[in-house]
Tab-separated table of C-alpha atoms in Angstrom:
chain	number	residue	atom	x	y	z
A	11	MET	CA	-0.102	-0.082	-0.067
A	12	THR	CA	1.221	3.327	-1.316
A	13	GLY	CA	0.383	7.159	-0.802
A	14	SER	CA	-2.674	7.899	0.880
A	15	THR	CA	-4.268	4.896	2.807
A	16	ALA	CA	-8.224	5.736	3.003
A	17	ALA	CA	-10.423	8.606	1.262
A	18	THR	CA	-12.146	9.233	4.201
A	19	PHE	CA	-8.928	11.631	5.019
A	20	THR	CA	-8.324	15.108	3.964
A	21	ALA	CA	-5.225	17.169	3.882
A	22	ASP	CA	-6.823	19.432	6.465
A	23	ASP	CA	-7.533	16.346	8.750
A	24	TYR	CA	-3.929	15.360	8.326
A	25	ARG	CA	-2.540	18.974	9.136
A	26	ALA	CA	-4.736	18.904	12.376
A	27	ARG	CA	-3.998	15.683	13.230
A	28	MET	CA	0.376	16.651	12.975
A	29	GLU	CA	-1.341	20.562	14.538
A	30	ARG	CA	-2.029	18.769	17.888
A	31	ALA	CA	1.174	16.677	17.652
A	32	ALA	CA	2.989	18.964	17.439
A	33	ARG	CA	1.482	20.323	20.685
A	34	ALA	CA	1.518	17.499	22.564
A	35	ALA	CA	5.457	17.605	21.983
A	36	ALA	CA	5.490	21.165	23.148
A	37	GLU	CA	3.359	20.357	26.372
A	38	ALA	CA	5.682	17.947	27.329
A	39	GLY	CA	8.192	19.356	27.059
A	40	LEU	CA	9.790	18.167	23.908
A	41	ALA	CA	11.616	19.925	20.951
A	42	GLY	CA	10.013	18.276	18.414
A	43	LEU	CA	8.610	14.360	17.416
A	44	LEU	CA	10.872	12.318	14.770
A	45	VAL	CA	8.221	10.281	13.196
A	46	ALA	CA	9.525	6.748	10.663
A	47	PRO	CA	8.192	4.891	8.560
A	48	GLY	CA	5.268	3.169	10.296
A	49	PRO	CA	1.761	3.577	11.699
A	50	ASP	CA	2.518	6.970	12.920
A	51	LEU	CA	3.443	7.758	9.920
A	52	VAL	CA	0.263	7.191	8.440
A	53	TRP	CA	-2.015	8.180	10.890
A	54	LEU	CA	-0.124	11.602	10.903
A	55	THR	CA	0.294	11.869	7.368
A	56	GLY	CA	-1.607	8.803	5.070
A	57	TYR	CA	1.590	8.057	4.013
A	58	THR	CA	3.281	5.065	3.254
A	59	PRO	CA	6.810	4.143	2.187
A	60	PRO	CA	6.421	1.958	-1.452
A	61	ALA	CA	9.337	-0.070	0.039
A	62	VAL	CA	11.208	-1.319	3.159
A	63	THR	CA	14.626	0.714	2.814
A	64	GLU	CA	17.989	1.970	4.358
A	65	ARG	CA	17.053	5.282	3.146
A	66	LEU	CA	16.104	7.851	5.536
A	67	THR	CA	11.892	8.766	5.421
A	68	LEU	CA	11.320	10.960	8.371
A	69	LEU	CA	8.836	13.391	9.514
A	70	VAL	CA	10.063	16.033	12.096
A	71	LEU	CA	7.018	17.839	13.480
A	72	THR	CA	8.487	21.137	15.724
A	73	PRO	CA	5.918	22.953	17.430
A	74	GLY	CA	5.552	26.557	15.541
A	75	GLN	CA	6.966	25.149	12.438
A	76	ASP	CA	5.380	23.877	9.204
A	77	PRO	CA	5.948	20.151	9.370
A	78	VAL	CA	8.687	18.871	7.372
A	79	LEU	CA	9.214	15.530	4.686
A	80	VAL	CA	12.339	14.374	4.470
A	81	VAL	CA	11.776	11.296	2.067
A	82	PRO	CA	14.887	10.412	-0.469
A	83	ALA	CA	13.957	11.578	-4.151
A	84	LEU	CA	13.600	7.701	-5.939
A	85	GLU	CA	10.931	8.092	-3.453
A	86	ALA	CA	9.034	11.749	-3.657
A	87	PRO	CA	6.953	10.951	-6.574
A	88	ASP	CA	4.778	8.655	-4.224
A	89	ALA	CA	5.215	11.226	-1.045
A	90	HIS	CA	3.772	13.943	-3.200
A	91	ARG	CA	1.244	11.407	-3.516
A	92	ALA	CA	0.087	11.527	0.036
A	93	ALA	CA	-3.025	12.503	1.433
A	94	GLY	CA	-1.692	14.111	3.563
A	95	ALA	CA	0.966	15.948	1.685
A	96	ALA	CA	-0.575	19.555	0.578
A	97	ALA	CA	-0.292	19.627	4.790
A	98	LEU	CA	3.573	19.207	4.139
A	99	THR	CA	6.844	20.343	3.079
A	100	LEU	CA	8.846	18.084	1.468
A	101	ARG	CA	12.738	17.824	1.755
A	102	ASP	CA	14.421	14.817	-0.528
A	103	TRP	CA	17.460	13.920	-0.716
A	104	THR	CA	19.469	12.243	-3.166
A	105	ASP	CA	22.028	9.008	-2.808
A	106	GLY	CA	25.480	10.560	-2.225
A	107	LYS	CA	24.279	12.808	0.189
A	108	ASP	CA	23.751	13.081	3.626
A	109	PRO	CA	19.887	13.236	4.621
A	110	TYR	CA	21.290	13.281	8.764
A	111	ALA	CA	22.533	16.529	8.046
A	112	ALA	CA	19.859	17.787	6.283
A	113	THR	CA	17.134	16.478	9.203
A	114	ALA	CA	19.482	17.776	11.602
A	115	ALA	CA	19.310	21.773	10.430
A	116	LEU	CA	15.586	21.148	11.274
A	117	LEU	CA	16.532	20.484	14.422
A	118	ASP	CA	17.475	22.312	18.584
A	119	SER	CA	20.760	20.975	18.453
A	120	SER	CA	20.794	20.214	22.323
A	121	GLY	CA	16.607	19.037	23.104
A	122	ARG	CA	14.674	16.735	23.621
A	123	PHE	CA	12.706	14.756	20.461
A	124	GLY	CA	10.255	12.177	21.129
A	125	ILE	CA	11.435	9.126	18.283
A	126	SER	CA	9.372	6.654	16.548
A	127	ASP	CA	8.657	3.523	18.940
A	128	ASN	CA	10.213	1.778	15.399
A	129	ALA	CA	12.812	4.166	14.094
A	130	TRP	CA	15.613	1.999	13.221
A	131	ALA	CA	18.780	2.059	15.192
A	132	LEU	CA	20.965	3.004	12.122
A	133	HIS	CA	19.371	6.760	11.795
A	134	LEU	CA	18.629	6.923	15.443
A	135	LEU	CA	22.799	6.091	16.182
A	136	ALA	CA	23.369	8.591	12.835
A	137	LEU	CA	21.721	11.649	14.496
A	138	GLN	CA	22.694	11.483	17.400
A	139	GLN	CA	26.247	11.383	15.921
A	140	VAL	CA	25.470	14.670	14.104
A	141	LEU	CA	23.589	15.757	17.110
A	142	PRO	CA	25.938	14.693	20.559
A	143	GLY	CA	23.963	16.797	22.170
A	144	SER	CA	20.388	16.167	22.175
A	145	SER	CA	18.239	13.315	23.057
A	146	TYR	CA	15.323	10.739	22.502
A	147	ALA	CA	12.309	9.037	24.008
A	148	SER	CA	10.193	6.402	22.255
A	149	LEU	CA	6.687	7.400	21.524
A	150	THR	CA	4.989	5.014	23.337
A	151	GLU	CA	7.283	6.599	26.412
A	152	ALA	CA	6.486	9.843	25.645
A	153	LEU	CA	3.423	10.493	24.200
A	154	PRO	CA	1.561	7.459	24.376
A	155	MET	CA	-2.000	8.450	23.925
A	156	LEU	CA	-1.372	10.537	20.944
A	157	ARG	CA	-3.788	7.879	18.923
A	158	ALA	CA	-5.909	7.012	20.857
A	159	VAL	CA	-8.631	9.213	21.461
A	160	LYS	CA	-10.889	8.820	18.167
A	161	ASP	CA	-12.492	11.425	15.529
A	162	ALA	CA	-16.145	10.710	14.383
A	163	ALA	CA	-14.701	9.552	10.983
A	164	GLU	CA	-12.779	7.210	12.516
A	165	LEU	CA	-14.944	5.676	15.058
A	166	ASP	CA	-17.230	4.817	11.837
A	167	LEU	CA	-14.020	3.157	10.405
A	168	MET	CA	-13.596	0.979	14.119
A	169	ALA	CA	-17.631	0.191	13.646
A	170	ALA	CA	-17.284	-1.069	10.291
A	171	ALA	CA	-13.867	-3.172	11.047
A	172	GLY	CA	-15.898	-4.620	13.692
A	173	ALA	CA	-19.095	-4.946	11.808
A	174	ALA	CA	-17.283	-7.167	9.014
A	175	ALA	CA	-15.492	-9.230	11.443
A	176	ASP	CA	-18.872	-10.003	13.399
A	177	ALA	CA	-20.001	-10.898	10.144
A	178	THR	CA	-17.234	-13.109	9.551
A	179	PHE	CA	-18.215	-15.143	12.909
A	180	GLU	CA	-22.192	-15.161	12.072
A	181	GLU	CA	-19.748	-17.452	8.649
A	182	ILE	CA	-17.550	-19.057	10.681
A	183	ARG	CA	-19.864	-21.101	13.584
A	184	ASN	CA	-21.606	-22.539	10.783
A	185	VAL	CA	-18.163	-24.259	8.608
A	186	PRO	CA	-18.282	-27.435	9.966
A	187	PHE	CA	-15.640	-27.679	12.765
A	188	ALA	CA	-14.939	-31.417	13.879
A	189	GLY	CA	-12.456	-33.614	12.404
A	190	ARG	CA	-10.832	-30.225	10.503
A	191	ARG	CA	-7.172	-29.598	11.712
A	192	GLU	CA	-7.412	-25.315	12.812
A	193	SER	CA	-5.424	-24.433	10.608
A	194	GLU	CA	-7.978	-25.187	8.283
A	195	VAL	CA	-10.382	-23.139	10.085
A	196	ALA	CA	-8.056	-20.702	10.208
A	197	ALA	CA	-7.393	-20.413	6.728
A	198	ASP	CA	-11.378	-20.448	6.554
A	199	LEU	CA	-11.538	-17.140	9.369
A	200	ASP	CA	-8.976	-14.856	6.971
A	201	ARG	CA	-10.494	-15.855	3.747
A	202	LEU	CA	-13.884	-14.495	5.288
A	203	LEU	CA	-12.009	-11.636	6.791
A	204	ARG	CA	-10.898	-10.336	3.519
A	205	GLY	CA	-14.173	-11.481	1.803
A	206	HIS	CA	-15.906	-8.749	3.922
A	207	GLY	CA	-13.265	-6.179	3.711
A	208	HIS	CA	-10.675	-6.807	5.234
A	209	GLU	CA	-6.960	-5.646	3.800
A	210	GLN	CA	-4.915	-7.359	6.396
A	211	VAL	CA	-5.634	-10.425	8.160
A	212	ASP	CA	-3.270	-10.324	11.703
A	213	PHE	CA	-4.208	-13.396	13.897
A	214	THR	CA	-6.819	-15.652	13.137
A	215	ILE	CA	-6.197	-17.689	16.600
A	216	VAL	CA	-8.472	-21.568	16.159
A	217	ALA	CA	-7.710	-22.827	20.012
A	218	SER	CA	-9.599	-26.509	20.268
A	219	GLY	CA	-9.768	-28.995	23.605
A	220	PRO	CA	-6.016	-28.397	25.576
A	221	ASN	CA	-5.064	-25.977	23.143
A	222	GLY	CA	-7.794	-23.382	24.758
A	223	ALA	CA	-5.758	-22.602	27.509
A	224	ASP	CA	-2.069	-21.326	24.947
A	225	PRO	CA	-3.639	-17.395	25.073
A	226	HIS	CA	-1.725	-16.547	22.147
A	227	HIS	CA	-2.256	-20.697	20.508
A	228	GLU	CA	-1.218	-21.253	16.659
A	229	ALA	CA	-3.074	-22.660	14.946
A	230	GLY	CA	-1.599	-26.026	14.331
A	231	GLU	CA	-2.644	-29.303	12.326
A	232	ARG	CA	-4.927	-30.664	16.014
A	233	VAL	CA	-7.402	-31.992	14.668
A	234	ILE	CA	-10.466	-31.121	15.743
A	235	ALA	CA	-12.806	-33.459	17.501
A	236	ARG	CA	-16.402	-33.660	19.530
A	237	GLY	CA	-16.590	-32.655	22.922
A	238	ASP	CA	-13.539	-29.525	22.017
A	239	MET	CA	-13.978	-26.246	23.235
A	240	ILE	CA	-12.620	-23.712	20.887
A	241	VAL	CA	-11.263	-20.294	21.032
A	242	LEU	CA	-11.459	-18.453	17.863
A	243	ASP	CA	-9.780	-15.009	18.603
A	244	PHE	CA	-9.761	-13.162	14.828
A	245	GLY	CA	-8.793	-9.710	13.261
A	246	GLY	CA	-6.977	-6.979	11.550
A	247	LEU	CA	-7.310	-3.995	8.997
A	248	ARG	CA	-10.077	-2.708	8.014
A	249	ASP	CA	-9.276	0.752	5.655
A	250	GLY	CA	-6.139	1.111	7.783
A	251	TYR	CA	-8.770	0.982	11.261
A	252	GLY	CA	-8.696	-2.155	13.268
A	253	SER	CA	-10.958	-5.708	14.357
A	254	ASP	CA	-10.664	-8.303	17.093
A	255	THR	CA	-12.855	-9.633	18.081
A	256	SER	CA	-13.151	-13.774	20.901
A	257	ARG	CA	-16.066	-16.303	20.729
A	258	THR	CA	-15.702	-19.988	22.309
A	259	VAL	CA	-17.643	-22.270	20.658
A	260	HIS	CA	-18.311	-25.796	21.791
A	261	VAL	CA	-18.544	-29.374	19.687
A	262	GLY	CA	-21.940	-30.853	19.943
A	263	GLU	CA	-23.586	-30.051	23.437
A	264	PRO	CA	-20.254	-28.711	26.533
A	265	THR	CA	-20.086	-30.177	29.835
A	266	ASP	CA	-21.675	-28.694	32.943
A	267	GLU	CA	-18.793	-27.357	34.042
A	268	GLU	CA	-17.785	-25.838	30.489
A	269	ARG	CA	-21.285	-24.581	30.676
A	270	ARG	CA	-20.023	-22.298	33.471
A	271	VAL	CA	-16.947	-21.182	33.396
A	272	HIS	CA	-18.218	-19.488	30.143
A	273	ASP	CA	-20.920	-18.569	31.531
A	274	ILE	CA	-18.457	-16.945	34.780
A	275	VAL	CA	-16.292	-15.623	31.496
A	276	ARG	CA	-19.634	-13.998	29.717
A	277	GLU	CA	-20.284	-12.402	33.203
A	278	ALA	CA	-16.877	-11.094	33.922
A	279	GLN	CA	-16.661	-9.154	30.239
A	280	GLU	CA	-19.818	-7.288	31.249
A	281	ALA	CA	-18.696	-6.634	34.310
A	282	GLY	CA	-14.897	-4.723	32.548
A	283	PHE	CA	-17.817	-3.448	29.371
A	284	ARG	CA	-19.769	-1.328	32.544
A	285	ALA	CA	-16.722	-0.503	34.424
A	286	VAL	CA	-16.771	2.172	31.472
A	287	ARG	CA	-17.146	5.528	30.844
A	288	PRO	CA	-15.501	8.769	30.543
A	289	GLY	CA	-12.906	9.588	33.943
A	290	ALA	CA	-13.070	5.658	34.733
A	291	ALA	CA	-10.079	4.575	35.103
A	292	CYS	CA	-8.249	2.292	32.938
A	293	GLN	CA	-7.326	-0.491	35.486
A	294	ASP	CA	-10.860	-0.046	36.750
A	295	VAL	CA	-11.963	-2.296	33.632
A	296	ASP	CA	-9.642	-4.338	34.632
A	297	ARG	CA	-10.241	-4.824	38.402
A	298	ALA	CA	-14.105	-5.328	37.237
A	299	ALA	CA	-13.754	-8.125	34.682
A	300	ARG	CA	-11.012	-9.533	36.947
A	301	ARG	CA	-13.387	-9.431	40.383
A	302	VAL	CA	-16.105	-11.562	38.781
A	303	ILE	CA	-13.651	-14.598	37.752
A	304	ALA	CA	-11.474	-13.822	41.610
A	305	ASP	CA	-14.620	-14.281	43.073
A	306	ALA	CA	-16.388	-18.073	41.939
A	307	GLY	CA	-12.662	-19.227	42.174
A	308	TYR	CA	-11.111	-18.730	38.159
A	309	GLY	CA	-8.543	-16.162	39.588
A	310	GLU	CA	-5.150	-17.437	39.022
A	311	TYR	CA	-6.255	-18.466	35.684
A	312	PHE	CA	-7.640	-15.206	33.973
A	313	ILE	CA	-3.181	-14.536	33.477
A	314	HIS	CA	-3.542	-11.474	31.282
A	315	ARG	CA	-4.733	-7.833	31.263
A	316	THR	CA	-8.291	-7.137	30.377
A	317	GLY	CA	-8.127	-5.010	27.262
A	318	HIS	CA	-6.033	-3.365	24.667
A	319	GLY	CA	-5.836	0.235	22.427
A	320	ILE	CA	-6.821	-0.710	19.340
A	321	GLY	CA	-6.146	1.642	15.884
A	322	VAL	CA	-4.757	1.823	12.832
A	323	THR	CA	-2.715	-1.147	14.299
A	324	THR	CA	-4.428	-4.195	16.338
A	325	HIS	CA	-2.556	-3.073	19.442
A	326	GLU	CA	-1.517	0.046	20.548
A	327	PRO	CA	-2.228	1.740	23.960
A	328	PRO	CA	-4.085	2.283	25.714
A	329	TYR	CA	-3.599	-0.661	28.526
A	330	MET	CA	-6.865	-2.503	30.485
A	331	ILE	CA	-4.350	-4.300	33.374
A	332	GLU	CA	-4.130	-3.055	37.075
A	333	GLY	CA	-1.514	-0.216	37.867
A	334	GLU	CA	-2.423	1.827	34.756
A	335	GLU	CA	-4.754	4.970	35.655
A	336	ARG	CA	-4.870	6.999	32.955
A	337	PRO	CA	-8.589	8.085	32.933
A	338	LEU	CA	-10.445	7.160	30.498
A	339	VAL	CA	-11.923	9.777	26.961
A	340	PRO	CA	-14.605	9.813	24.755
A	341	GLY	CA	-13.422	8.001	21.864
A	342	MET	CA	-11.437	5.724	22.684
A	343	CYS	CA	-11.296	2.537	21.779
A	344	PHE	CA	-10.227	-0.916	23.190
A	345	SER	CA	-10.402	-4.105	24.130
A	346	VAL	CA	-12.645	-6.225	27.179
A	347	GLU	CA	-11.280	-9.810	26.753
A	348	PRO	CA	-11.412	-11.546	29.679
A	349	GLY	CA	-10.851	-15.593	30.276
A	350	ILE	CA	-10.287	-18.245	31.652
A	351	TYR	CA	-7.313	-20.684	30.780
A	352	LEU	CA	-7.264	-24.682	32.576
A	353	PRO	CA	-3.687	-26.132	31.523
A	354	GLY	CA	-4.671	-29.628	29.410
A	355	ARG	CA	-7.946	-29.187	29.407
A	356	PHE	CA	-9.296	-26.398	28.003
A	357	GLY	CA	-9.818	-22.156	27.801
A	358	VAL	CA	-12.501	-19.128	27.614
A	359	ARG	CA	-11.851	-15.896	26.259
A	360	ILE	CA	-14.957	-13.096	25.219
A	361	GLU	CA	-13.717	-10.257	23.381
A	362	ASP	CA	-15.148	-7.186	22.164
A	363	ILE	CA	-13.818	-3.545	21.016
A	364	VAL	CA	-15.110	-0.698	22.745
A	365	THR	CA	-15.662	3.264	22.168
A	366	VAL	CA	-15.697	4.880	25.314
A	367	THR	CA	-18.547	7.244	25.219
A	368	GLU	CA	-19.699	10.353	26.753
A	369	ASP	CA	-21.425	8.652	29.774
A	370	GLY	CA	-20.658	4.930	29.566
A	371	GLY	CA	-19.283	2.480	26.787
A	372	ARG	CA	-20.350	1.425	23.419
A	373	ARG	CA	-19.884	-2.324	21.921
A	374	LEU	CA	-18.116	-2.099	18.181
A	375	ASN	CA	-18.905	-5.729	18.795
A	376	THR	CA	-22.300	-7.008	18.394
A	377	THR	CA	-22.711	-10.992	18.097
A	378	THR	CA	-24.117	-12.878	20.732
A	379	ARG	CA	-21.365	-13.855	23.456
A	380	GLU	CA	-23.070	-17.143	25.179
A	381	LEU	CA	-21.742	-20.551	24.135
A	382	VAL	CA	-22.455	-21.638	20.108
A	383	ILE	CA	-23.089	-24.983	19.711
A	384	VAL	CA	-21.177	-25.447	16.081
A	385	GLU	CA	-20.694	-28.957	14.660
């Protein structure tokens, strides 16, 4: 994917994002932001370089100055076609020239800058050599909430991605499970997600029977059998915005214990969702879901955080975890996904993407959270 990521956003939208990012940098005591190719660059400019190379591409945002995109000359035509290009000054450089000296001329020689987490060490070390008085902090450390609050257009795209994941679940629940390998069902999930508009599929977890006790199980060659509980967790990007949902299904009739564990997780997921409201701390969502599972006697088997942020990537801040006191703000989007994992036996996870509203929360996944029986 090159150039613009989605026609939904205009140069004015990208200009507003870059201005907001520069203001946030100043408020955080930074001299500016240095944004390498990756999700932050896409979100701020609409530009994805046509290939991953060692040549320096870097967006420079400094308070009070126009944004500058330093880009290799051979890729400048692609950069000019990006949706946010009109909000930028492009400064290209040719092979044989020093891009770091050209970039350094835009920077405070003794400033502290936020830099993309995925910036190459090659580029950061070269900048430090040219500007020995400068210092750097990762964007996740310096501005973890940079992309966290979505505007109305972004929320529409998030809702559409969620609806596509829901449509995928409604179809997958009707395919044969018993007698097929996990990898075959995972391939079905991939095909269905793409069929419902996803340009990128990030994960298709199919964890059957005892494999369900591994939250990040990779779908393998295990043959699914009658009596298996199966955790399905799948998602990716649709029009540049993420989906992520989990449902647990059962092949044939479950045992009383399996139903009970599923009901506990469903109640925990509901409690986590009901804890979502503006001003609540992220950890309040985790505490609400975890309390239900702990009170039912399964606390030691809930072994991960309750949720993670989602947007132009499928995992990003904020995180719903004990110790995260950051308040929820309308427009934040994140998962609520408690689980119980019984080693060697089975697992259960139920996950919705939720967005914070002015008076609570709204689920972006609406498929049933009851235990679904499959064949």
